[in-house]
Amino acid sequence: MCGIIGYAGKNNSIGITIEGLKKLEYRGYDSAGVAFIRGDNGLMDIVRAKGKISELINRPTLNGVMSSVAIGHTRWATHGSPSEINAHPHRVDDIAIVHNGIIENYIELKRELLKEGAVFKSETDTEVMCHLIASFYRKGRSFEDSVLEAIKLLHGSYAVNVICEKDPGKIICAKKDSPLVIGLGDGEYFCASDVPAFLSHTRDVIFMEDREMAVITREGVIIRDSEGAIVHRDPTKITWSPSMAEKGGYRHFMLKEIFEQPRAIADTITGRANLSTGTVNLYEFGLDKEIISSTRKIFIVACGTSWHAALCGKYMIEELAGIPVEIDIASEFRYRSPIIGKDDLFIAITQSGETADTLAALKEAKRHGAKTMTICNVVGSTASRESDYVFYTHSGPEIGVASTKAFLTQLVSLYLLSIALGSKGSSKTLAIDAINELLHIPTLLESVLIAEAEIEKLARQLSKSSGFLFLGRGILFPIALEGALKLKEISYIHAEGYPAGEMKHGPIALIDEGLPVVILLSKETLYEKVISNIQEVKSRGGKTVVISNEDDDGVRELSDHFILVPRANKFLDAIVMTLPLQLLAYHIAVIRGCDVDQPRNLAKSVTVE
């Protein structure tokens, strides 16, 4: 979603703000802008541009200007088309604002403001908020009170940074249902939608809560709750370094993150499983044996790639722990009437911990009295704070919009959870075997990465295809969905994932000489039945791309393209077989000239509905 940053401090705010916007490019955007108070005359300027941040930097207005207070924004269009006039910051009189979120009642508010004589220049809901603040300020309210009164009238979600020409040393920040984090530096302070925006300056952060407002100056930060009371909160120390968020010599963040997966999985496992005892550290999940024994049913809710991890989790938990699992897409769960209560465990899976639909589903589960857990990558995120229990995936920052290492560490987390939940019913030997096999996964992934050149060669042969079909059985069906999604996200080729057993129920009609069919074949999961599917595709002229953990001469003869991967158990096969699908999608997208890290129309974290 949109990225915002504000800076107040001893250094030149314009350069720092633009630097922060560059760090937020991964969130996806179509325009960018900054507003700042000039150091030479105390006046406020706004510079905006459609397109990339490079267009903004080239504006002569920014050359040689000094400022100690600035706010910036990268916009992903929701209300109004991508254009300079709709780009943020917006200004009305002495007030300038940047905003992430959606104001649901903006039409109603705009109607009232028009009656007061307001003149609107853009199509955005954000300009309505700016007019509201300016209206209160004209009536004699203080800058802080003007912002506070305006946000009381808003329905929807917002994270905002606001500056005022007549009160030039301040940035006022406020949030509801959109992420906002404050950075605490040495004589400089930040307020941004995500930590990477200022990580090169400080690792000490405070995550703002809903309906809080903060006043930031170069002297410090004061946070107030919705009643105006001062909030005291200890800062959180971010454990990953700025260098972890840089490309490190890779052509794209996505490729770097694909190659980081063995390390990310090792970090997610470390300290959480004991091979000698065959146990998983329940404390890491916030669980105890009483909670486990009282759980009647598990609901797992997520969006996008995280939903595919949830589907895999169902296979793991039901077989390893014997607890029934229901999977929901978050945007559907929140609008139905789920039968969930105090004997159920609700698990939200989210890379960012800020996905709007997932947060809403989490709140719905809490309203019904369910125990709640979040599997998340971001320490201190909203989902982690809202849940009774939280498990961090430790995959480090993921900058590429298309999720890779976050997905695999989610699978590892669910596997560990399955072992923990099943500890009462399974033997110590089985648990030790399950943990031992997991400990070998980083090494298995390293062996797949060695074959990158082979997969790139395959990508060149398939890159001009207009569509793909991905097939899998059992836990590999969700991996087929994930393979199709990765290809769609970054190469813009239409692709479908399907259970291989359902091929005769429709998808077989798509098969012709031009259709590549990627088939996931595991010796552990209905091997012979999937071979029959390969034969069906081959007999109808489809291009068979087989990813298998069994080097079978008969299967090789049926395969137009064959990729051999190392064998794991039937649950961990899902992790091993994901990696070649990620590499295939990546190289096809690069060959087609697509923007791999920032695919069109997509955002890293969907923080609005």
Coordinates of C-alpha atoms in Angstrom, one line a residue:
M1 CA 0.0 0.0 0.0
C2 CA 1.1 3.7 0.0
G3 CA 4.2 4.6 1.8
I4 CA 4.6 7.6 4.1
I5 CA 7.4 9.1 6.0
G6 CA 7.9 12.2 8.2
Y7 CA 11.2 13.7 9.5
A8 CA 12.0 16.3 12.1
G9 CA 15.6 16.8 13.1
K10 CA 19.0 18.4 12.9
N11 CA 19.7 17.3 9.3
N12 CA 18.3 18.2 5.9
S13 CA 14.8 16.7 6.0
I14 CA 14.3 16.7 2.2
G15 CA 17.2 14.3 1.4
I16 CA 16.3 12.0 4.3
T17 CA 12.6 12.0 3.4
I18 CA 13.3 11.1 -0.3
E19 CA 15.8 8.4 0.9
G20 CA 13.0 7.0 3.1
L21 CA 10.6 7.0 0.1
K22 CA 13.1 5.0 -1.9
K23 CA 13.2 2.4 0.9
L24 CA 9.4 2.1 0.7
E25 CA 9.3 1.6 -3.1
Y26 CA 8.6 -2.1 -2.5
R27 CA 5.1 -1.3 -1.2
G28 CA 4.1 -0.3 -4.8
Y29 CA 3.2 3.2 -6.0
D30 CA 2.3 5.3 -9.0
S31 CA 3.3 8.8 -7.8
A32 CA 5.4 10.5 -5.1
G33 CA 5.7 13.8 -3.4
V34 CA 7.2 15.7 -0.5
A35 CA 6.1 18.7 1.6
F36 CA 8.6 20.7 3.7
I37 CA 9.2 23.9 5.6
R38 CA 12.0 25.9 4.0
G39 CA 14.8 26.9 6.2
D40 CA 15.5 30.2 4.5
N41 CA 12.0 31.8 4.8
G42 CA 9.8 29.4 6.9
L43 CA 7.4 28.9 4.1
M44 CA 6.0 25.5 3.0
D45 CA 6.6 24.0 -0.4
I46 CA 5.1 20.9 -2.0
V47 CA 6.7 19.0 -4.9
R48 CA 4.9 16.1 -6.5
A49 CA 5.4 13.9 -9.6
K50 CA 3.5 11.1 -11.3
G51 CA 5.6 7.9 -11.8
K52 CA 8.8 6.9 -10.0
I53 CA 10.7 8.8 -7.3
S54 CA 13.3 9.6 -9.9
E55 CA 10.8 12.0 -11.5
L56 CA 10.4 13.7 -8.2
I57 CA 14.2 14.1 -7.6
N58 CA 14.6 15.8 -11.0
R59 CA 12.3 18.7 -10.0
P60 CA 14.4 21.9 -9.8
T61 CA 12.3 23.1 -6.8
L62 CA 14.3 20.7 -4.6
N63 CA 17.7 21.8 -5.6
G64 CA 19.8 23.4 -2.8
V65 CA 16.8 23.7 -0.4
M66 CA 17.4 23.2 3.3
S67 CA 14.7 22.1 5.7
S68 CA 14.5 20.4 9.1
V69 CA 10.9 19.2 8.8
A70 CA 9.4 17.3 5.9
I71 CA 6.8 14.7 5.0
G72 CA 6.7 12.4 2.0
H73 CA 4.5 9.9 0.3
T74 CA 4.4 7.2 -2.4
R75 CA 0.8 6.8 -3.6
W76 CA -1.0 3.7 -4.9
A77 CA -4.2 5.0 -6.5
T78 CA -7.5 4.2 -4.7
H79 CA -9.6 7.3 -5.2
G80 CA -8.7 9.1 -8.4
S81 CA -6.4 8.1 -11.2
P82 CA -2.6 8.2 -11.0
S83 CA -1.7 11.8 -11.7
E84 CA 0.3 14.7 -10.3
I85 CA -2.9 16.5 -9.1
N86 CA -4.0 13.4 -7.2
A87 CA -0.5 12.7 -5.8
H88 CA 0.2 13.5 -2.1
P89 CA 1.0 15.6 -0.2
H90 CA -2.2 17.7 -0.4
R91 CA -2.3 21.2 0.8
V92 CA -5.1 23.5 2.0
D93 CA -4.2 26.9 3.3
D94 CA -1.4 26.3 5.9
I95 CA -2.0 22.6 6.2
A96 CA -0.3 19.8 4.2
I97 CA -0.9 16.1 4.7
V98 CA 0.1 12.6 3.5
H99 CA -2.2 9.7 4.1
N100 CA -2.3 5.9 3.8
G101 CA -5.8 4.3 4.0
I102 CA -9.3 4.9 2.8
I103 CA -11.8 7.4 4.2
E104 CA -15.1 5.7 3.8
N105 CA -17.4 8.7 4.5
Y106 CA -15.4 11.2 2.4
I107 CA -18.3 11.9 0.0
E108 CA -20.5 12.9 2.9
L109 CA -17.8 15.1 4.4
K110 CA -16.9 16.6 1.0
R111 CA -20.6 17.6 0.6
E112 CA -20.5 19.5 3.9
L113 CA -17.2 21.2 3.1
L114 CA -18.5 22.3 -0.3
K115 CA -21.4 24.0 1.5
E116 CA -18.7 26.0 3.5
G117 CA -17.1 27.1 0.2
A118 CA -14.2 24.6 0.0
V119 CA -12.6 24.2 -3.4
F120 CA -11.3 20.8 -4.2
K121 CA -8.4 20.3 -6.7
S122 CA -8.1 16.5 -6.7
E123 CA -10.3 13.4 -6.8
T124 CA -8.9 12.0 -3.6
D125 CA -10.4 11.2 -0.2
T126 CA -7.2 12.6 1.4
E127 CA -7.9 16.1 0.3
V128 CA -11.2 16.0 2.3
M129 CA -9.2 15.3 5.4
C130 CA -6.8 18.2 4.7
H131 CA -9.8 20.6 4.2
L132 CA -11.3 19.4 7.5
I133 CA -8.1 20.1 9.4
A134 CA -7.7 23.5 7.7
S135 CA -11.3 24.4 8.5
F136 CA -10.8 23.8 12.3
Y137 CA -7.5 25.7 12.2
R138 CA -9.1 28.7 10.5
K139 CA -11.7 28.7 13.3
G140 CA -8.9 29.3 15.9
R141 CA -8.1 25.8 17.1
S142 CA -4.5 24.8 17.7
F143 CA -2.7 22.7 15.1
E144 CA -2.9 19.6 17.4
D145 CA -6.6 20.2 18.2
S146 CA -7.5 20.7 14.5
V147 CA -6.0 17.3 13.6
L148 CA -7.7 15.7 16.6
E149 CA -11.1 17.1 15.8
A150 CA -10.8 16.2 12.1
I151 CA -9.9 12.6 12.7
K152 CA -12.9 12.2 15.1
L153 CA -15.1 12.7 12.0
L154 CA -13.5 10.1 9.8
H155 CA -14.8 6.6 9.1
G156 CA -12.4 4.1 7.6
S157 CA -8.6 3.7 7.9
Y158 CA -5.8 6.2 8.0
A159 CA -2.2 6.7 8.8
V160 CA -1.3 10.4 8.4
N161 CA 1.6 12.8 8.8
V162 CA 0.5 16.5 8.9
I163 CA 2.6 19.7 8.9
C164 CA 1.6 23.4 9.3
E165 CA 3.3 26.4 7.8
K166 CA 2.4 28.6 10.9
D167 CA 3.5 25.9 13.3
P168 CA 6.7 24.9 11.4
G169 CA 8.6 22.7 13.8
K170 CA 6.1 19.9 14.2
I171 CA 4.8 16.9 12.5
I172 CA 1.5 15.4 13.8
C173 CA 0.9 11.7 13.2
A174 CA -2.2 9.7 13.7
K175 CA -3.4 6.2 12.8
K176 CA -6.4 3.9 12.7
D177 CA -6.3 0.5 11.0
S178 CA -3.2 1.4 8.9
P179 CA 0.4 0.9 10.1
L180 CA 2.5 3.8 11.5
V181 CA 5.8 3.5 13.4
I182 CA 7.9 6.1 15.1
G183 CA 11.7 6.1 14.9
L184 CA 13.7 7.5 17.7
G185 CA 17.1 8.9 16.7
D186 CA 19.7 11.2 18.1
G187 CA 18.3 14.7 17.7
E188 CA 16.1 13.4 14.9
Y189 CA 12.7 11.6 14.8
F190 CA 10.7 9.8 12.2
C191 CA 7.2 8.6 11.5
A192 CA 6.7 6.1 8.7
S193 CA 4.5 3.4 7.4
D194 CA 7.3 0.8 7.7
V195 CA 10.6 0.4 9.5
P196 CA 12.9 0.3 6.4
A197 CA 12.1 3.9 5.7
F198 CA 14.4 5.0 8.5
L199 CA 16.4 1.9 9.5
S200 CA 19.7 3.3 8.4
H201 CA 19.2 6.1 11.0
T202 CA 17.8 4.2 14.0
R203 CA 16.6 0.8 15.1
D204 CA 14.7 2.1 18.1
V205 CA 11.0 2.3 17.3
I206 CA 7.6 2.7 18.8
F207 CA 4.6 1.1 17.0
M208 CA 1.6 3.4 17.3
E209 CA -1.7 2.0 18.4
D210 CA -5.1 2.7 16.8
R211 CA -6.6 6.1 17.5
E212 CA -3.3 7.5 18.9
M213 CA -1.8 10.8 17.9
A214 CA 1.8 11.8 18.1
V215 CA 3.5 15.2 18.0
I216 CA 7.1 15.0 16.6
T217 CA 9.7 17.7 16.8
R218 CA 13.5 17.7 16.8
E219 CA 13.3 17.6 20.6
G220 CA 11.3 14.4 20.9
V221 CA 8.0 12.7 20.6
I222 CA 4.8 13.0 22.6
I223 CA 2.1 10.3 22.0
R224 CA -1.5 10.8 23.2
D225 CA -4.5 8.4 23.2
S226 CA -7.9 9.2 21.9
E227 CA -8.8 10.9 25.3
G228 CA -5.8 13.1 25.1
A229 CA -3.8 11.3 27.9
I230 CA 0.0 11.0 27.3
V231 CA 1.1 7.5 26.4
H232 CA 4.4 6.1 27.8
R233 CA 5.6 3.1 25.8
D234 CA 9.1 1.5 25.8
P235 CA 10.7 1.4 22.4
T236 CA 11.3 -1.8 20.5
K237 CA 14.8 -2.6 19.2
I238 CA 14.7 -3.8 15.5
T239 CA 17.1 -6.8 15.3
W240 CA 17.8 -6.9 11.6
S241 CA 20.3 -4.5 10.0
P242 CA 20.0 -2.0 7.2
S243 CA 22.2 -4.2 5.0
M244 CA 19.7 -7.0 5.3
A245 CA 17.2 -4.8 3.3
E246 CA 19.7 -4.1 0.5
K247 CA 20.1 -6.1 -2.7
G248 CA 23.6 -7.3 -1.8
G249 CA 24.7 -7.6 -5.4
Y250 CA 21.6 -9.4 -6.6
R251 CA 19.8 -8.0 -9.6
H252 CA 16.4 -7.9 -7.8
F253 CA 15.3 -8.1 -4.2
M254 CA 13.1 -11.1 -5.1
L255 CA 16.1 -13.1 -6.3
K256 CA 18.1 -12.1 -3.2
E257 CA 15.2 -13.3 -1.0
I258 CA 14.8 -16.5 -2.9
F259 CA 18.5 -17.3 -2.2
E260 CA 18.1 -16.2 1.5
Q261 CA 15.5 -18.9 2.1
P262 CA 17.9 -21.6 3.5
R263 CA 19.1 -19.0 6.0
A264 CA 15.6 -17.8 6.8
I265 CA 14.4 -21.3 7.5
A266 CA 17.4 -22.0 9.7
D267 CA 16.7 -18.9 11.7
T268 CA 13.0 -19.8 12.1
I269 CA 14.0 -23.3 13.4
T270 CA 16.8 -22.2 15.7
G271 CA 16.0 -22.6 19.4
R272 CA 12.5 -23.8 18.7
A273 CA 12.9 -27.6 18.4
N274 CA 14.8 -30.1 20.4
L275 CA 16.0 -33.0 18.4
S276 CA 17.1 -35.1 21.4
T277 CA 13.7 -34.9 23.1
G278 CA 11.5 -34.7 20.0
T279 CA 9.8 -31.6 21.3
V280 CA 8.9 -28.1 20.1
N281 CA 9.3 -25.2 22.5
L282 CA 5.6 -24.3 23.2
Y283 CA 6.7 -21.1 24.8
E284 CA 7.7 -19.8 21.3
F285 CA 4.1 -20.1 20.3
G286 CA 2.8 -18.7 23.7
L287 CA 1.0 -22.1 24.2
D288 CA 0.9 -24.6 27.0
K289 CA -0.4 -28.1 27.2
E290 CA -3.7 -27.0 28.8
I291 CA -4.5 -24.7 25.8
I292 CA -3.6 -27.5 23.4
S293 CA -5.8 -30.1 25.1
S294 CA -8.8 -27.7 25.3
T295 CA -8.7 -26.8 21.6
R296 CA -11.6 -28.3 19.8
K297 CA -11.0 -26.8 16.3
I298 CA -8.5 -24.6 14.5
F299 CA -9.4 -21.8 12.1
I300 CA -6.6 -20.5 9.9
V301 CA -7.3 -17.2 8.1
A302 CA -5.0 -15.4 5.6
C303 CA -4.8 -13.6 2.2
G304 CA -2.9 -14.3 -0.9
T305 CA 0.3 -16.3 -0.5
S306 CA -0.3 -16.6 3.2
W307 CA -3.6 -18.3 2.4
H308 CA -1.7 -21.0 0.4
A309 CA 0.5 -21.5 3.5
A310 CA -2.7 -21.9 5.5
L311 CA -4.0 -24.6 3.1
C312 CA -0.7 -26.5 3.6
G313 CA -1.1 -26.1 7.4
K314 CA -4.4 -27.9 7.3
Y315 CA -2.7 -31.0 5.8
M316 CA 0.0 -30.8 8.5
I317 CA -2.1 -30.2 11.5
E318 CA -4.9 -32.6 10.8
E319 CA -2.5 -35.5 10.1
L320 CA 0.2 -34.7 12.7
A321 CA -2.1 -33.4 15.5
G322 CA -5.5 -34.9 14.7
I323 CA -7.3 -31.5 15.2
P324 CA -9.9 -30.4 12.6
V325 CA -8.8 -27.3 10.7
E326 CA -11.0 -24.9 8.7
I327 CA -9.3 -22.5 6.2
D328 CA -10.8 -19.1 5.2
I329 CA -9.7 -16.3 3.0
A330 CA -9.8 -13.3 5.4
S331 CA -12.0 -11.1 3.3
E332 CA -14.6 -13.9 3.3
F333 CA -14.3 -14.8 7.0
R334 CA -14.9 -11.3 8.2
Y335 CA -18.2 -11.0 6.3
R336 CA -19.8 -14.4 7.1
S337 CA -21.1 -15.7 10.4
P338 CA -18.4 -18.1 11.5
I339 CA -19.3 -20.7 14.1
I340 CA -16.3 -20.1 16.4
G341 CA -16.0 -19.8 20.1
K342 CA -13.9 -20.2 23.3
D343 CA -12.8 -23.8 22.6
D344 CA -11.4 -22.9 19.2
L345 CA -8.0 -21.5 18.2
F346 CA -7.9 -18.8 15.5
I347 CA -4.6 -18.4 13.6
A348 CA -3.9 -15.4 11.4
I349 CA -1.1 -15.7 9.0
T350 CA 0.3 -12.5 7.7
Q351 CA 3.8 -11.5 6.6
S352 CA 3.4 -7.8 7.6
G353 CA 1.0 -8.1 10.4
E354 CA -0.9 -5.2 8.9
T355 CA -3.2 -6.8 6.3
A356 CA -6.5 -5.1 6.7
D357 CA -8.8 -8.0 6.0
T358 CA -6.7 -10.4 8.2
L359 CA -6.8 -7.9 11.1
A360 CA -10.6 -7.5 10.7
A361 CA -11.0 -11.3 10.8
L362 CA -8.8 -11.5 13.9
K363 CA -11.0 -9.0 15.6
E364 CA -14.1 -10.9 14.6
A365 CA -12.6 -14.1 16.1
K366 CA -11.9 -12.3 19.3
R367 CA -15.4 -10.9 19.4
H368 CA -16.6 -14.6 19.4
G369 CA -14.3 -15.4 22.3
A370 CA -11.8 -17.6 20.4
K371 CA -8.2 -17.9 21.4
T372 CA -6.1 -16.1 18.8
M373 CA -2.6 -16.5 17.4
T374 CA -0.7 -14.7 14.7
I375 CA 2.1 -16.2 12.6
C376 CA 4.0 -13.1 11.4
N377 CA 7.3 -11.7 10.3
V378 CA 7.2 -8.2 11.8
V379 CA 7.9 -7.7 15.5
G380 CA 5.4 -5.3 17.0
S381 CA 3.0 -5.3 14.1
T382 CA -0.7 -4.8 14.7
A383 CA -1.6 -8.4 14.3
S384 CA 1.1 -9.5 16.8
R385 CA -0.2 -7.0 19.4
E386 CA -3.8 -7.9 18.9
S387 CA -3.4 -11.7 19.3
D388 CA -3.2 -13.7 22.5
Y389 CA -0.2 -15.6 21.1
V390 CA 2.3 -14.8 18.4
F391 CA 5.0 -16.8 16.5
Y392 CA 7.6 -14.8 14.6
T393 CA 9.0 -16.3 11.4
H394 CA 12.4 -14.6 11.6
S395 CA 12.8 -14.5 7.9
G396 CA 14.2 -10.9 8.0
P397 CA 12.9 -8.0 5.8
E398 CA 11.1 -9.0 2.6
I399 CA 11.2 -6.2 0.2
G400 CA 10.0 -7.8 -3.1
V401 CA 6.3 -7.5 -3.5
A402 CA 5.9 -11.2 -4.4
S403 CA 6.4 -13.2 -1.2
T404 CA 9.1 -15.9 -1.2
K405 CA 11.0 -16.4 2.0
A406 CA 8.0 -15.3 4.1
F407 CA 6.0 -18.1 2.6
L408 CA 8.5 -20.8 3.2
T409 CA 9.0 -19.7 6.8
Q410 CA 5.3 -19.7 7.3
L411 CA 5.3 -23.3 6.2
V412 CA 8.1 -24.1 8.6
S413 CA 6.1 -22.4 11.4
L414 CA 3.0 -24.4 10.7
Y415 CA 5.1 -27.6 10.6
L416 CA 6.5 -26.8 14.0
L417 CA 3.1 -25.9 15.3
S418 CA 1.7 -29.3 14.0
I419 CA 4.4 -31.2 15.9
A420 CA 3.7 -29.2 19.0
L421 CA 0.0 -29.7 18.8
G422 CA 0.5 -33.4 18.2
S423 CA 3.0 -34.0 20.9
K424 CA 0.4 -35.8 23.1
G425 CA -0.7 -38.3 20.5
S426 CA 2.5 -39.1 18.6
S427 CA 5.5 -41.2 19.7
K428 CA 8.8 -39.6 20.6
T429 CA 10.4 -41.4 17.7
L430 CA 8.0 -40.0 15.2
A431 CA 8.5 -36.5 16.6
I432 CA 12.3 -36.8 16.5
D433 CA 12.2 -38.0 12.9
A434 CA 9.9 -35.1 12.0
I435 CA 12.3 -32.5 13.5
N436 CA 15.3 -34.2 12.1
E437 CA 13.9 -34.0 8.6
L438 CA 13.1 -30.3 9.1
L439 CA 16.7 -29.6 10.2
H440 CA 17.9 -30.9 6.8
I441 CA 15.6 -28.6 4.7
P442 CA 18.1 -25.7 4.4
T443 CA 20.7 -28.1 2.9
L444 CA 18.1 -29.5 0.5
L445 CA 17.2 -26.0 -0.6
E446 CA 20.8 -25.2 -1.3
S447 CA 21.0 -28.1 -3.7
V448 CA 17.9 -26.8 -5.5
L449 CA 19.5 -23.3 -5.8
I450 CA 22.5 -24.8 -7.6
A451 CA 20.1 -25.7 -10.4
E452 CA 19.1 -22.1 -11.1
A453 CA 20.9 -22.0 -14.5
E454 CA 18.9 -25.0 -15.6
I455 CA 15.6 -23.4 -14.5
E456 CA 16.6 -20.1 -16.3
K457 CA 17.2 -22.1 -19.5
L458 CA 13.7 -23.6 -19.1
A459 CA 12.2 -20.2 -18.5
R460 CA 13.6 -18.9 -21.8
Q461 CA 11.8 -21.8 -23.6
L462 CA 8.5 -21.0 -21.9
S463 CA 8.5 -17.3 -21.6
K464 CA 6.4 -16.6 -24.7
S465 CA 3.5 -18.9 -23.5
S466 CA 0.2 -17.1 -23.0
G467 CA -1.0 -19.4 -20.2
F468 CA 0.1 -22.1 -17.7
L469 CA -1.6 -24.8 -15.7
F470 CA -0.1 -26.0 -12.4
L471 CA -1.2 -29.4 -10.9
G472 CA -0.6 -31.1 -7.6
R473 CA -2.1 -33.6 -5.2
G474 CA -2.4 -33.4 -1.4
I475 CA -0.3 -30.8 0.2
L476 CA 1.2 -30.0 -3.2
F477 CA -2.1 -28.7 -4.5
P478 CA -1.6 -25.4 -2.5
I479 CA 1.9 -25.3 -3.9
A480 CA 0.4 -25.5 -7.4
L481 CA -1.8 -22.5 -6.4
E482 CA 1.3 -20.7 -5.2
G483 CA 3.3 -21.4 -8.3
A484 CA 0.5 -20.1 -10.5
L485 CA 0.1 -17.0 -8.3
K486 CA 3.9 -16.2 -8.5
L487 CA 3.8 -16.4 -12.3
K488 CA 0.7 -14.2 -12.5
E489 CA 2.1 -11.6 -10.1
I490 CA 5.4 -10.9 -11.7
S491 CA 5.2 -12.0 -15.4
Y492 CA 1.5 -11.1 -16.0
I493 CA 0.9 -14.5 -17.7
H494 CA -2.4 -16.1 -16.9
A495 CA -1.9 -19.2 -14.8
E496 CA -4.2 -21.5 -12.8
G497 CA -3.4 -23.9 -10.0
Y498 CA -5.6 -27.0 -9.7
P499 CA -5.8 -30.3 -7.8
A500 CA -4.5 -32.9 -10.2
G501 CA -7.4 -35.2 -9.4
E502 CA -9.8 -32.5 -10.7
M503 CA -8.3 -32.3 -14.1
K504 CA -11.1 -34.2 -15.8
H505 CA -13.7 -31.9 -14.2
G506 CA -12.8 -28.9 -16.4
P507 CA -9.2 -28.0 -16.8
I508 CA -8.5 -30.8 -19.3
A509 CA -10.4 -28.7 -21.8
L510 CA -7.7 -26.1 -21.8
I511 CA -4.9 -28.4 -22.8
D512 CA -3.5 -28.0 -26.3
E513 CA -0.1 -27.9 -27.9
G514 CA 0.6 -24.4 -26.6
L515 CA -0.2 -24.9 -22.9
P516 CA 2.7 -25.7 -20.5
V517 CA 1.4 -27.8 -17.6
V518 CA 3.6 -27.8 -14.5
I519 CA 3.1 -31.0 -12.5
L520 CA 4.4 -31.5 -9.0
L521 CA 5.2 -35.2 -8.5
S522 CA 6.2 -36.6 -5.2
K523 CA 6.9 -40.2 -4.3
E524 CA 5.2 -39.6 -1.0
T525 CA 1.9 -38.3 -2.4
L526 CA -0.3 -40.4 -4.8
Y527 CA 2.6 -40.9 -7.1
E528 CA 1.0 -43.3 -9.6
K529 CA -2.2 -41.3 -9.9
V530 CA -0.3 -38.1 -10.7
I531 CA 1.7 -40.0 -13.4
S532 CA -1.7 -40.8 -14.9
N533 CA -2.4 -37.1 -15.1
I534 CA 1.0 -36.5 -16.8
Q535 CA 0.0 -39.1 -19.4
E536 CA -3.4 -37.4 -19.9
V537 CA -1.7 -34.1 -20.6
K538 CA 0.9 -35.6 -22.9
S539 CA -1.7 -37.5 -24.9
R540 CA -3.5 -34.2 -25.6
G541 CA -0.4 -32.3 -26.8
G542 CA 0.3 -30.3 -23.7
K543 CA 3.9 -29.3 -22.7
T544 CA 4.7 -31.3 -19.6
V545 CA 7.0 -29.7 -17.1
V546 CA 7.5 -32.2 -14.3
I547 CA 9.1 -31.3 -10.9
S548 CA 9.7 -34.6 -9.2
N549 CA 11.7 -36.0 -6.2
E550 CA 11.9 -39.4 -7.9
D551 CA 14.3 -40.0 -10.8
D552 CA 12.0 -42.2 -12.8
D553 CA 13.0 -43.1 -16.4
G554 CA 9.3 -43.6 -17.4
V555 CA 8.3 -40.2 -16.1
R556 CA 11.3 -38.6 -17.8
E557 CA 10.0 -40.0 -21.1
L558 CA 6.6 -38.4 -20.5
S559 CA 8.2 -35.1 -19.6
D560 CA 9.0 -32.4 -22.1
H561 CA 11.0 -30.8 -19.3
F562 CA 12.1 -32.6 -16.1
I563 CA 13.4 -31.0 -12.9
L564 CA 14.7 -33.3 -10.2
V565 CA 14.5 -32.1 -6.6
P566 CA 15.7 -33.8 -3.4
R567 CA 13.2 -35.8 -1.4
A568 CA 11.8 -34.8 2.0
N569 CA 8.8 -36.1 3.9
K570 CA 5.4 -35.5 2.4
F571 CA 4.8 -32.3 4.3
L572 CA 8.3 -30.8 3.7
D573 CA 8.1 -31.7 0.0
A574 CA 5.9 -28.5 -0.1
I575 CA 8.9 -26.4 0.8
V576 CA 11.4 -28.1 -1.5
M577 CA 9.0 -28.0 -4.5
T578 CA 8.2 -24.3 -4.0
L579 CA 11.7 -23.2 -4.8
P580 CA 11.9 -24.2 -8.5
L581 CA 8.5 -22.6 -9.0
Q582 CA 9.8 -19.3 -7.6
L583 CA 12.8 -19.4 -9.8
L584 CA 10.8 -20.3 -12.9
A585 CA 8.4 -17.3 -12.3
Y586 CA 11.3 -15.0 -11.6
H587 CA 13.3 -15.8 -14.7
I588 CA 10.2 -15.7 -17.0
A589 CA 9.4 -12.3 -15.6
V590 CA 12.9 -11.0 -16.2
I591 CA 13.0 -12.4 -19.7
R592 CA 9.7 -10.7 -20.5
G593 CA 11.1 -7.4 -19.2
C594 CA 8.7 -7.1 -16.2
D595 CA 9.3 -5.0 -13.1
V596 CA 10.0 -8.0 -10.8
D597 CA 10.2 -6.2 -7.4
Q598 CA 7.3 -3.8 -8.1
P599 CA 4.7 -5.6 -10.3
R600 CA 2.0 -3.4 -11.7
N601 CA -1.1 -2.7 -9.6
L602 CA 0.3 -4.7 -6.6
A603 CA 1.3 -3.6 -3.1
K604 CA 3.5 -5.4 -0.6
S605 CA 1.0 -5.1 2.2
V606 CA -2.7 -4.5 1.5
T607 CA -3.6 -2.2 4.4
V608 CA -7.0 -1.1 3.1
E609 CA -10.0 -3.2 2.1

